[in-house]
Coordinates of C-alpha atoms in Angstrom, one line a residue:
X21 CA 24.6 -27.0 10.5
X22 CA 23.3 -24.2 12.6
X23 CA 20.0 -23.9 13.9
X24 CA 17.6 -20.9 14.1
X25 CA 15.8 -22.5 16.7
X26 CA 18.5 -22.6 19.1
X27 CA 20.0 -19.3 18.6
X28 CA 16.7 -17.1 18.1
X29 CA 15.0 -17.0 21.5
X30 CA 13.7 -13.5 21.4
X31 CA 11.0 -12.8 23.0
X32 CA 7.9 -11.4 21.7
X33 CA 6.7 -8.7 24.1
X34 CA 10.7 -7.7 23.4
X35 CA 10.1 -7.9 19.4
X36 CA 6.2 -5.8 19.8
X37 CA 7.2 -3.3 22.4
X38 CA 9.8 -2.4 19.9
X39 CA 7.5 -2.5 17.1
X40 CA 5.0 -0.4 19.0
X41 CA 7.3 2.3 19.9
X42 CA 8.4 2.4 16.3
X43 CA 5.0 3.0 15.3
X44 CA 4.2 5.7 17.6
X45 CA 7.1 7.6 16.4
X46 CA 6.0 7.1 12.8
X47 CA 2.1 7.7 13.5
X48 CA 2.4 10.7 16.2
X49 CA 5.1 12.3 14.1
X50 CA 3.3 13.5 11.2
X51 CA 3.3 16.1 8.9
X52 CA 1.2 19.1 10.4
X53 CA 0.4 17.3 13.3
X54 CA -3.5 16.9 12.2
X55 CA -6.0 14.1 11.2
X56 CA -5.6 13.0 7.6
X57 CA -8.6 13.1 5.2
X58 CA -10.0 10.2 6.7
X59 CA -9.4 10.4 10.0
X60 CA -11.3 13.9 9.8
X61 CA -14.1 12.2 8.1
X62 CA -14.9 9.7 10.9
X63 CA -14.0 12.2 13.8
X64 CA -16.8 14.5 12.1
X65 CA -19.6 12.1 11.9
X66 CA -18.5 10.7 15.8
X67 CA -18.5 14.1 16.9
X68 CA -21.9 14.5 15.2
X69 CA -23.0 11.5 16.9
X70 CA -21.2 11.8 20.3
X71 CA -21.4 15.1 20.7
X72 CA -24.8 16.4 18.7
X73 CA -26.8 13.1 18.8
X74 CA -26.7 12.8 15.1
X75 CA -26.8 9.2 14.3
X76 CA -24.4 8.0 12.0
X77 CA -25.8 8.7 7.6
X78 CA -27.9 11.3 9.4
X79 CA -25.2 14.1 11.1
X80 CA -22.9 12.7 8.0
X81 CA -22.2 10.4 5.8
X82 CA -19.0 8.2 4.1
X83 CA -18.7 4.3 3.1
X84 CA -17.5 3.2 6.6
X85 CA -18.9 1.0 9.4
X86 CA -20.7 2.7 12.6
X87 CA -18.2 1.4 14.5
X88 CA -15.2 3.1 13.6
X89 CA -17.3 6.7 13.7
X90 CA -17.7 5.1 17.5
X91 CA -14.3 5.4 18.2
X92 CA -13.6 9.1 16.8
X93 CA -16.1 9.9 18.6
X94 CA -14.9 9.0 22.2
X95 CA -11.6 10.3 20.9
X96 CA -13.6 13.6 20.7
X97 CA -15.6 13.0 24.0
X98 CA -12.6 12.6 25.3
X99 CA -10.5 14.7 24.1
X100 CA -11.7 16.8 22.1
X101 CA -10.6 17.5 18.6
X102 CA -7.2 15.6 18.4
X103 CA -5.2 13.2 15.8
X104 CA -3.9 11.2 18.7
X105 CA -5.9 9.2 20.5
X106 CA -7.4 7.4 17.3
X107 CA -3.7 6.6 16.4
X108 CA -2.4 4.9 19.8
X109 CA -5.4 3.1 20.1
X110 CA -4.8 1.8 16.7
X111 CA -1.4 0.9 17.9
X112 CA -2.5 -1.3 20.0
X113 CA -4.8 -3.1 18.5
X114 CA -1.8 -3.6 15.6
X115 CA 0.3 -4.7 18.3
X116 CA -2.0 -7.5 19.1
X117 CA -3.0 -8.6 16.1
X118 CA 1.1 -9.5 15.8
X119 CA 1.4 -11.1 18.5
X120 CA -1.9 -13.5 17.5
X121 CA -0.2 -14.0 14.2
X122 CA 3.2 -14.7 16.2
X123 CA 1.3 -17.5 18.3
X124 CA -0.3 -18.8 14.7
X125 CA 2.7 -19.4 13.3
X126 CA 4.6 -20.7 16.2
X127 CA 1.8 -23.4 17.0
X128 CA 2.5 -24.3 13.3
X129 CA 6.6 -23.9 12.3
X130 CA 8.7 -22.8 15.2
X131 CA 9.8 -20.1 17.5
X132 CA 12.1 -18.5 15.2
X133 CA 9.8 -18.6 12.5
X134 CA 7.0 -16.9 14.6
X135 CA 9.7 -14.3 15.4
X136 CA 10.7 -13.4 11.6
X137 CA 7.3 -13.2 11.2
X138 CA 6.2 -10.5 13.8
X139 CA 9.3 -8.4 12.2
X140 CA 8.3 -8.6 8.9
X141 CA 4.4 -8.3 9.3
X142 CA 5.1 -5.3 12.3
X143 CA 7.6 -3.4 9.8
X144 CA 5.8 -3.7 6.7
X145 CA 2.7 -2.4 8.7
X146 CA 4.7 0.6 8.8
X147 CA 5.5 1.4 5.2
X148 CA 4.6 4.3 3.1
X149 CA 3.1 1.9 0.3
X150 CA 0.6 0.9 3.2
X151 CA 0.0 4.2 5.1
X152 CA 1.7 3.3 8.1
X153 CA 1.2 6.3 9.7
X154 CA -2.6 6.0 9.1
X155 CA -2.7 3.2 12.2
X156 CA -6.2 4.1 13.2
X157 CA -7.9 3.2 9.8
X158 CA -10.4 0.6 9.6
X159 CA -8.1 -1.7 8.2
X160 CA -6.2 -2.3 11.6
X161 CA -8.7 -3.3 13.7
X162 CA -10.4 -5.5 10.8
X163 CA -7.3 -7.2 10.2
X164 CA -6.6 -8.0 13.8
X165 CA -9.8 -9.4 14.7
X166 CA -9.4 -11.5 11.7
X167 CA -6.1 -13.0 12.9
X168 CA -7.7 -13.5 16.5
X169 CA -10.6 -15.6 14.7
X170 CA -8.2 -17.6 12.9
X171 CA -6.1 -18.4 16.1
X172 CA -9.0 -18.9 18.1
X173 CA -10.4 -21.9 15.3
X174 CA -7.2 -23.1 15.0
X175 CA -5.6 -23.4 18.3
X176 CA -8.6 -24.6 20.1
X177 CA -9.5 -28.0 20.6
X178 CA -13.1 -27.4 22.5
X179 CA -16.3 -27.7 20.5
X180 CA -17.6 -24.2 21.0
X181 CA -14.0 -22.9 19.3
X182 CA -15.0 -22.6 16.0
X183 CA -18.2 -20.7 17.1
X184 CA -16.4 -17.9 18.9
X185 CA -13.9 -17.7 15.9
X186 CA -17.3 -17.0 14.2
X187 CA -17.7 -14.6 16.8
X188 CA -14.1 -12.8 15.9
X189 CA -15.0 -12.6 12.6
X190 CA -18.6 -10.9 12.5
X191 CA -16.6 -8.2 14.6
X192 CA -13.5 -7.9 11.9
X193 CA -16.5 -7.6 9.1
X194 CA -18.1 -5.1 11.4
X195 CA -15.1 -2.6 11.0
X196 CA -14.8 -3.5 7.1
X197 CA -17.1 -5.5 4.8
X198 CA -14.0 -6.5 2.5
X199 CA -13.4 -8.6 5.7
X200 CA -15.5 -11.1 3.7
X201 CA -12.7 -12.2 1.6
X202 CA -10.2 -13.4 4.3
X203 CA -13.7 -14.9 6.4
X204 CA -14.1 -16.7 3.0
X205 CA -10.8 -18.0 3.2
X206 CA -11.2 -19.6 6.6
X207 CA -14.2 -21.1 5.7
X208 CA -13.6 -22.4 2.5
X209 CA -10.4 -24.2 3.9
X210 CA -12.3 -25.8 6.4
X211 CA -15.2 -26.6 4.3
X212 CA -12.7 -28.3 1.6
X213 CA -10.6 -30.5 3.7
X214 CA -13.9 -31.7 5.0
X215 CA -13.7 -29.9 8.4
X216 CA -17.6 -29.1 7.6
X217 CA -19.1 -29.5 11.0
X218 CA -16.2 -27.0 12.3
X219 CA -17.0 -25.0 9.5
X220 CA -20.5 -24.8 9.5
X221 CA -19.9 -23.9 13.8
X222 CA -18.0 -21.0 12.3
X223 CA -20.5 -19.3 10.1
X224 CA -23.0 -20.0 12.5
X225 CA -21.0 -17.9 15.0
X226 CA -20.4 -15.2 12.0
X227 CA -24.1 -15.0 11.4
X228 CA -24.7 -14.3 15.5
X229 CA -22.2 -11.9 15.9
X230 CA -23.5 -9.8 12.8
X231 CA -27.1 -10.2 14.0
X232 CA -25.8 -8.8 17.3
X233 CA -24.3 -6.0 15.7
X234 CA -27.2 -5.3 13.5
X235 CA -29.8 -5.4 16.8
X236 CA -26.7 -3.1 18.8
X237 CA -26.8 -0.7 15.5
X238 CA -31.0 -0.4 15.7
X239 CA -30.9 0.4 19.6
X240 CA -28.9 3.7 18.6
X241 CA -30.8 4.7 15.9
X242 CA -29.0 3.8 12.8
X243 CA -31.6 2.2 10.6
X244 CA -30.0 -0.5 8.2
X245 CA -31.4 1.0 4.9
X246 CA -29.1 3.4 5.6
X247 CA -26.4 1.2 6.3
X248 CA -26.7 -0.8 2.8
X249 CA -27.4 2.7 0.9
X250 CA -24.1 4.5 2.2
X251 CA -21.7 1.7 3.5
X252 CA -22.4 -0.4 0.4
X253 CA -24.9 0.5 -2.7
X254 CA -22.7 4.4 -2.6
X255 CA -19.3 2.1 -3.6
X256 CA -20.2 1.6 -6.8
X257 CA -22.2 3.0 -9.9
X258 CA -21.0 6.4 -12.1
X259 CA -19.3 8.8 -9.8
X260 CA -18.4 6.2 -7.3
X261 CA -15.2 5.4 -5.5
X262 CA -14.8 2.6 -7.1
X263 CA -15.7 3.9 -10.7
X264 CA -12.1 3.9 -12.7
X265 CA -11.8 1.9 -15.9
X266 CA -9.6 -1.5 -16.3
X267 CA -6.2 0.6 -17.3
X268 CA -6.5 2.8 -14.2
X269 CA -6.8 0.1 -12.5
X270 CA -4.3 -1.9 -13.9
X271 CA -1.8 0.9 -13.4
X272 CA -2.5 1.8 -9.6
X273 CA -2.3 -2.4 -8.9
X274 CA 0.9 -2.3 -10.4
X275 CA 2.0 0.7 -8.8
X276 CA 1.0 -0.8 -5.6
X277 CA 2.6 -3.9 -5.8
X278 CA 5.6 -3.9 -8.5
X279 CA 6.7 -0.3 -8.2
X280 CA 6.7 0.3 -3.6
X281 CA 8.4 -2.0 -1.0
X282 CA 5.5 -4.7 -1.5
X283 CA 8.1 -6.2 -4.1
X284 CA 10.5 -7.4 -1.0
X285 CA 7.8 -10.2 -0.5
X286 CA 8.0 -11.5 -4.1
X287 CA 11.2 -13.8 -3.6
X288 CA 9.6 -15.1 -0.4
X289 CA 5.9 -16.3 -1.8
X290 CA 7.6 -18.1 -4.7
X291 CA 9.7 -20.1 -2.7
X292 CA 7.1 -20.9 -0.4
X293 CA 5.1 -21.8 -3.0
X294 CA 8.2 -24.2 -4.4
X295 CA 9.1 -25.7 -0.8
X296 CA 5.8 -25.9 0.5
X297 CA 4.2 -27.5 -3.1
X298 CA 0.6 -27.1 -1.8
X299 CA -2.1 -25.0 -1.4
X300 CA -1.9 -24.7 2.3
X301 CA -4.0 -22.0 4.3
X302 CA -1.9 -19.1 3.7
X303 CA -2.1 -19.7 -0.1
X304 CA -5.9 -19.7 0.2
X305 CA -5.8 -16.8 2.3
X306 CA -3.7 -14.8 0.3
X307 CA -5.5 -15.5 -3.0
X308 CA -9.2 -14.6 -1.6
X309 CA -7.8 -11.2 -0.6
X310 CA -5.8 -11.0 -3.3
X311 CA -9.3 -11.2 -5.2
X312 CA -11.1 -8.7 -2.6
X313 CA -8.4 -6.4 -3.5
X314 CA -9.3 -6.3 -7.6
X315 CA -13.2 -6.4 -6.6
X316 CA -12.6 -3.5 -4.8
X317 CA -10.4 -1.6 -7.0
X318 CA -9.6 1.5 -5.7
X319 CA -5.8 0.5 -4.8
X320 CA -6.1 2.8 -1.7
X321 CA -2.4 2.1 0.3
X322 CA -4.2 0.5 3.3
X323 CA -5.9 -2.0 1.1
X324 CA -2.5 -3.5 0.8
X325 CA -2.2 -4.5 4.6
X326 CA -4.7 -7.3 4.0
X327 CA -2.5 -8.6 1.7
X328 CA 0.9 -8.4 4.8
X329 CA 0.0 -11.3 7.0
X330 CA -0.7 -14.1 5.3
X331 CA 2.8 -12.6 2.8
X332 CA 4.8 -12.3 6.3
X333 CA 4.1 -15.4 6.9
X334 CA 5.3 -16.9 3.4
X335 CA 8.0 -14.8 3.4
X336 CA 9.5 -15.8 7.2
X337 CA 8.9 -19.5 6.4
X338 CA 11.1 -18.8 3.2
X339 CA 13.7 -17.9 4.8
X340 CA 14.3 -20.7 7.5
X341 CA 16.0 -22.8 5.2
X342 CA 18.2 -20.0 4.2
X343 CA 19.8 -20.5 8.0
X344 CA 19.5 -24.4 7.6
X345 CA 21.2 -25.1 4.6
X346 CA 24.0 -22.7 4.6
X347 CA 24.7 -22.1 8.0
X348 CA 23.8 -18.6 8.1
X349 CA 23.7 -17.1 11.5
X350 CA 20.1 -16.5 12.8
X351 CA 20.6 -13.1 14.7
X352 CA 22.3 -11.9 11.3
X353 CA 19.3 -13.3 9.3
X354 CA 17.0 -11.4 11.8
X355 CA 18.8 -8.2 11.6
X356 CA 19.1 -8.2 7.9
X357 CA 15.2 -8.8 7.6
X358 CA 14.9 -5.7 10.1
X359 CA 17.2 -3.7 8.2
X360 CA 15.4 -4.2 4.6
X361 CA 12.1 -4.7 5.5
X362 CA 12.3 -1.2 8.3
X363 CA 10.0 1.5 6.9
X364 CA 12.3 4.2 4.9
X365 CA 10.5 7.8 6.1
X366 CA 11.7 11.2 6.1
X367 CA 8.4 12.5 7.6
X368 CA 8.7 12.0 11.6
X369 CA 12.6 13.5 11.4
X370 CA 11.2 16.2 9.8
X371 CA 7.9 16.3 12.0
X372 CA 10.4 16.5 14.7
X373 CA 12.0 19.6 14.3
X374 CA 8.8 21.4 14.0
X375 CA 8.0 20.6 17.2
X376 CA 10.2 22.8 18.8
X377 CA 9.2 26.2 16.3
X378 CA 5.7 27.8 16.1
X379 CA 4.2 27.3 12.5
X380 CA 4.6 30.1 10.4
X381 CA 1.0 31.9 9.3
X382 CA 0.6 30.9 5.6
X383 CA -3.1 32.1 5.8
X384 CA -2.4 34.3 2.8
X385 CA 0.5 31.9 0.5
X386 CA -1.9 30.6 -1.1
X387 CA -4.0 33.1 -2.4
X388 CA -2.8 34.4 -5.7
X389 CA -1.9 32.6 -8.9
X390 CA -1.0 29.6 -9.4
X391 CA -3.3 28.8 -5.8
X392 CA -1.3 26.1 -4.0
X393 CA -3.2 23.6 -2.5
X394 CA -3.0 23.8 1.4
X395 CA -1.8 20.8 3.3
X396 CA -3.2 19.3 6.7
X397 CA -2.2 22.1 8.6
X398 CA -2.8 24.8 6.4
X399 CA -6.2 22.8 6.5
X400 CA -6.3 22.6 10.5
X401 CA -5.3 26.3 10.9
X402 CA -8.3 27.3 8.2
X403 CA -10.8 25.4 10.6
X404 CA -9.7 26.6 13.6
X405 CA -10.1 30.3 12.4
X406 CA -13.5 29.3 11.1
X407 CA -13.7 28.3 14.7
X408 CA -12.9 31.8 16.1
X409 CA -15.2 33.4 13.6
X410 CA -18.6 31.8 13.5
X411 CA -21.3 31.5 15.9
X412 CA -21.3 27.8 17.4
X413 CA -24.8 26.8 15.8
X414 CA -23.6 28.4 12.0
X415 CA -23.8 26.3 9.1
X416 CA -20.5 26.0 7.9
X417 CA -19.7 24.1 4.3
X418 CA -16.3 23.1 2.8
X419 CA -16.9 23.0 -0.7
X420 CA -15.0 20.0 -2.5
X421 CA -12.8 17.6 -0.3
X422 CA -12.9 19.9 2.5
X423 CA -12.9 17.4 5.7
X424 CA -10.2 18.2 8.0
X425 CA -11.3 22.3 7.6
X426 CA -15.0 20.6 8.5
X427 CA -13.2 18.5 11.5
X428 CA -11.4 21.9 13.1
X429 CA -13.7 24.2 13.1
X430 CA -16.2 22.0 15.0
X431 CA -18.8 23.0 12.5
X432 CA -21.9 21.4 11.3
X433 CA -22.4 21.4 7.5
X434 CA -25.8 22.0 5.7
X435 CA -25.8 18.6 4.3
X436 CA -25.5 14.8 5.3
X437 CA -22.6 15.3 2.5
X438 CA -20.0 17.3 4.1
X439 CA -17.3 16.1 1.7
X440 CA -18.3 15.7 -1.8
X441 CA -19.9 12.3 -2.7
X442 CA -20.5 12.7 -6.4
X443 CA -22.9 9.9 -7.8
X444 CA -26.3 11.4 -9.2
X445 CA -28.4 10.5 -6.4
X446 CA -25.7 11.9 -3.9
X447 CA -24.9 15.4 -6.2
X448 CA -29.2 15.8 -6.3
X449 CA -29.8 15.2 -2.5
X450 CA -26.3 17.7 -1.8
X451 CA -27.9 19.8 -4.0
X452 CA -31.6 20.0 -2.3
X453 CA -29.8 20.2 1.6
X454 CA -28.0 23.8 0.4
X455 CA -31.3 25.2 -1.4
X456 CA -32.7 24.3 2.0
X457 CA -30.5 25.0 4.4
X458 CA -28.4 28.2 4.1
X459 CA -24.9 27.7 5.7
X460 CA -23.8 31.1 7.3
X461 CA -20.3 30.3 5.3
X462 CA -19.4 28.7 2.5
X463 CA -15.4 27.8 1.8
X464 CA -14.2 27.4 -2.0
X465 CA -11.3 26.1 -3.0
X466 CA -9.1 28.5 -5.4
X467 CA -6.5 25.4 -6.2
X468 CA -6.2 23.6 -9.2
X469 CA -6.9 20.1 -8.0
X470 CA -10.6 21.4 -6.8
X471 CA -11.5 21.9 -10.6
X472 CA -10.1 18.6 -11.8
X473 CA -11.5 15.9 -9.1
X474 CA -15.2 17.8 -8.6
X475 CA -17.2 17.4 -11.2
X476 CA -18.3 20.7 -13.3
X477 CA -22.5 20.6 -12.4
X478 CA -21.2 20.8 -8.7
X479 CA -18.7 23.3 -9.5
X480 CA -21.2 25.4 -11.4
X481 CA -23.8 25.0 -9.3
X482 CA -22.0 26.7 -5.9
X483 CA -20.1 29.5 -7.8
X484 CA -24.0 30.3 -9.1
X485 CA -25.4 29.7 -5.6
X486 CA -22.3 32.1 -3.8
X487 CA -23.0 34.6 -6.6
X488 CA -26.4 34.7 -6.2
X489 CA -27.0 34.6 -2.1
X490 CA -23.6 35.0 -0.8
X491 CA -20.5 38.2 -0.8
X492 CA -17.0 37.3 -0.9
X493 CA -15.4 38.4 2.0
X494 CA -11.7 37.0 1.5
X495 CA -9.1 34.4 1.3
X496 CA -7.4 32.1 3.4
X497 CA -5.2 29.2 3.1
X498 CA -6.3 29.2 -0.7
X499 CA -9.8 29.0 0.3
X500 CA -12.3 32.0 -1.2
X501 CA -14.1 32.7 1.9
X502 CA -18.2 34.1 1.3
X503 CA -20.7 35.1 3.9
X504 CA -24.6 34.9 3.9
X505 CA -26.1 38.5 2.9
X506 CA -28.1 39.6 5.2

């Protein structure tokens, strides 16, 4: 009978260094070479913070922790605008967090089962079902700090261990606040098999660390009414993120898990589920997210990493007794997980190429009927002509989903709304920072998607305001471009 734990013996700063220059390619390859919709989000508000000394919900607003606003912003400190930085940083962090779940595993199986692990969690990081290329998002650095805690409370034997586990987690909820549901599962595991002094250690250590991170937010100005009113209350209500009704979401969840490569795991977790025949950690902690994910219910492609480590896991322990039983040979095993489970993209190769031919100028392709909407670098040429044509210290606004214009033309907007929120109280307070505040420009969307996802009182309400104060002085990009009268 062969055994995997004799004949897999790779190492795992082989198996991550790998990994990491996998996702490098993958995350400094992409399409336009420019921040993504997000990504140009948080750099604006860090800029605004870094760079202005707006405070975060002051220079700028979107559901997201100060603390991931902190790290655009050095990006920009540092370097200025860039898509970069944000992304190798974030490999990083993803590197760790595999080799924390490598040393979980391997304290609790084997070797060789840590190893199919760190493939399968470090590839399926990768996918397009889980915006691979989108490495700095929230959701890496959350998730990693999460899989610190858990090592940390688990490998430990000294009394204070559970504390600083606590300690892990407050940061992990500090980058996301759906961090709560895999911090549940920890606890709730402990709590139940009567690990209660452990576990009250634990969220003793939780409740410091967020204290520390509230006192750390107060000292640079961000007052915590703000906090709950655009981190939290803004996620949900009419107009919301969140607001979809049961079919949507029923549709996207299936979409996200049934119809992408987040099927490959489905063999694995119900054969874990048959040989292990208990509700072991992983179970727990792959049900509370799981749960996190429906609360949530927006279906986003990163919400699904929280979901890939505790199913790597499952799915590596799976497949040990594959090698076991029928005398498979482990290397094959390990190169047949890397084969199926290796992201499929087109998008670097193509990336490639481009990097050795100027872009072409599209500035006018997309301004007659039927209006194409632009992509990211369409969207990062736009802003950095804004750039070039406005005063540093003009008002610039983006009508619609406008970020990554906002992000390159190292403008500020008129409004702590610089990409359209559009619950009542957000659409009324938008509303009073233009009647206020002028912007020397204002940027409208010609494309079709601009009419379907912003609502019509919006809509209305900046073609009467342009009419009425502004003259239309072109197009670029498929953006109608007015200027102040004078």
């Amino acid at each position: 009978m062969t055994s995997i734990n004799k004949n897999l013996e790779w190492k795992p700063i082989q198996i991550i260094l790998l990994l990491t220059l996998v996702q490098l390619f993958i995350s400094l390859l992409t399409d336009g070479f420019a921040l993504s919709f997000d990504e140009a989000m948080w750099h604006y508000i860090g800029r605004n913070w870094f760079r202005h000394g707006m405070t975060p919900y002051t220079g700028g607003v979107d559901n997201k922790s100060p603390l991931i606003f902190a790290v655009f912003g050095i990006s920009d400190r540092l370097f200025g605008v860039n898509y970069w930085f944000p992304r190798v940083l974030g490999t990083v962090i993803q590197s760790i967090g595999i080799y924390y779940l490598f040393l979980i595993v391997k304290s609790k199986w084997s070797h060789s089962t840590a190893v199919l692990t760190a493939l399968i969690y470090g590839l399926s990081l990768m996918w397009r079902s889980t915006d691979g290329k989108l490495v700095s998002l929230t959701e890496t650095y959350s998730i990693t700090f999460l899989i610190i805690s858990i090592r940390v409370f688990t490998s430990s034997t000294k009394a204070y261990a559970p504390f600083v586990a606590g300690l892990w987690a407050s940061l992990s909820l500090g980058f996301r606040i759906s961090a709560s549901f895999g911090i549940g599962a920890i606890f709730i595991f402990r709590f139940v098999n009567k690990d209660r002094q452990a576990s009250m250690k634990f969220l003793g250590g939780l409740i410091f660390g967020v204290f520390l991170l509230m006192i750390l937010a107060i000292f640079a100005g961000i007052h915590p009414s703000d906090f709950i009113q655009f981190a939290f209350i803004e996620n949900f209500g009419k107009g919301s993120a969140t607001d979809h009704s049961f079919l949507w979401r029923l549709e996207n969840l299936s979409n996200g898990l049934f119809y992408s490569e987040m099927i490959l795991f489905l063999p694995g977790v119900v054969a874990y589920l048959f040989i292990r025949k208990k509700w072991d950690f992983f179970v727990v902690w792959l049900l509370c997210e799981f749960i996190g994910l429906n609360i949530i219910g927006i279906y986003a492609r990163p919400h699904f990493k929280n979901l890939l480590p505790s199913l790597s896991v499952m799915t590596a322990v799976s497949i040990i007794p594959l090698v076991e039983i029928f005398g498979l040979s482990p290397k094959k095993i390990a190169i047949a997980v890397c084969i199926i489970f290796f992201p499929k993209l087109l998008e670097p190769f193509v990336s490639f190429k481009k990097i050795f031919r100027a872009p072409a100028d599209k500035s006018e392709q997309n301004c007659t009927p039927p209006y194409s909407s632009a992509d990211d670098l369409a969207k990062k040429q736009l802003g950095l002509w804004i750039k070039a044509n406005t005063d540093t210290t003009e008002k610039v606004l983006v009508a619609g989903y406008g970020a990554i214009v906002q992000a390159y033309s190292e403008r500020i907007a008129p409004s702590i709304y610089f990409n359209v929120t559009q619950t009542q109280k957000a659409k009324q307070h938008f509303i009073n920072d233009i009647n206020k505040t002028k912007p020397g420009m204002i940027l409208v969307p010609g494309f079709s998607s601009y009419t379907v996802e912003v609502s019509d009182d919006l809509r209305n309400f900046i073609d009467e305001f342009t009419n009425k104060n502004y003259s239309l002085t072109g197009c670029k990009y498929g953006y109608k471009i007015y200027r102040l009268n004078k």
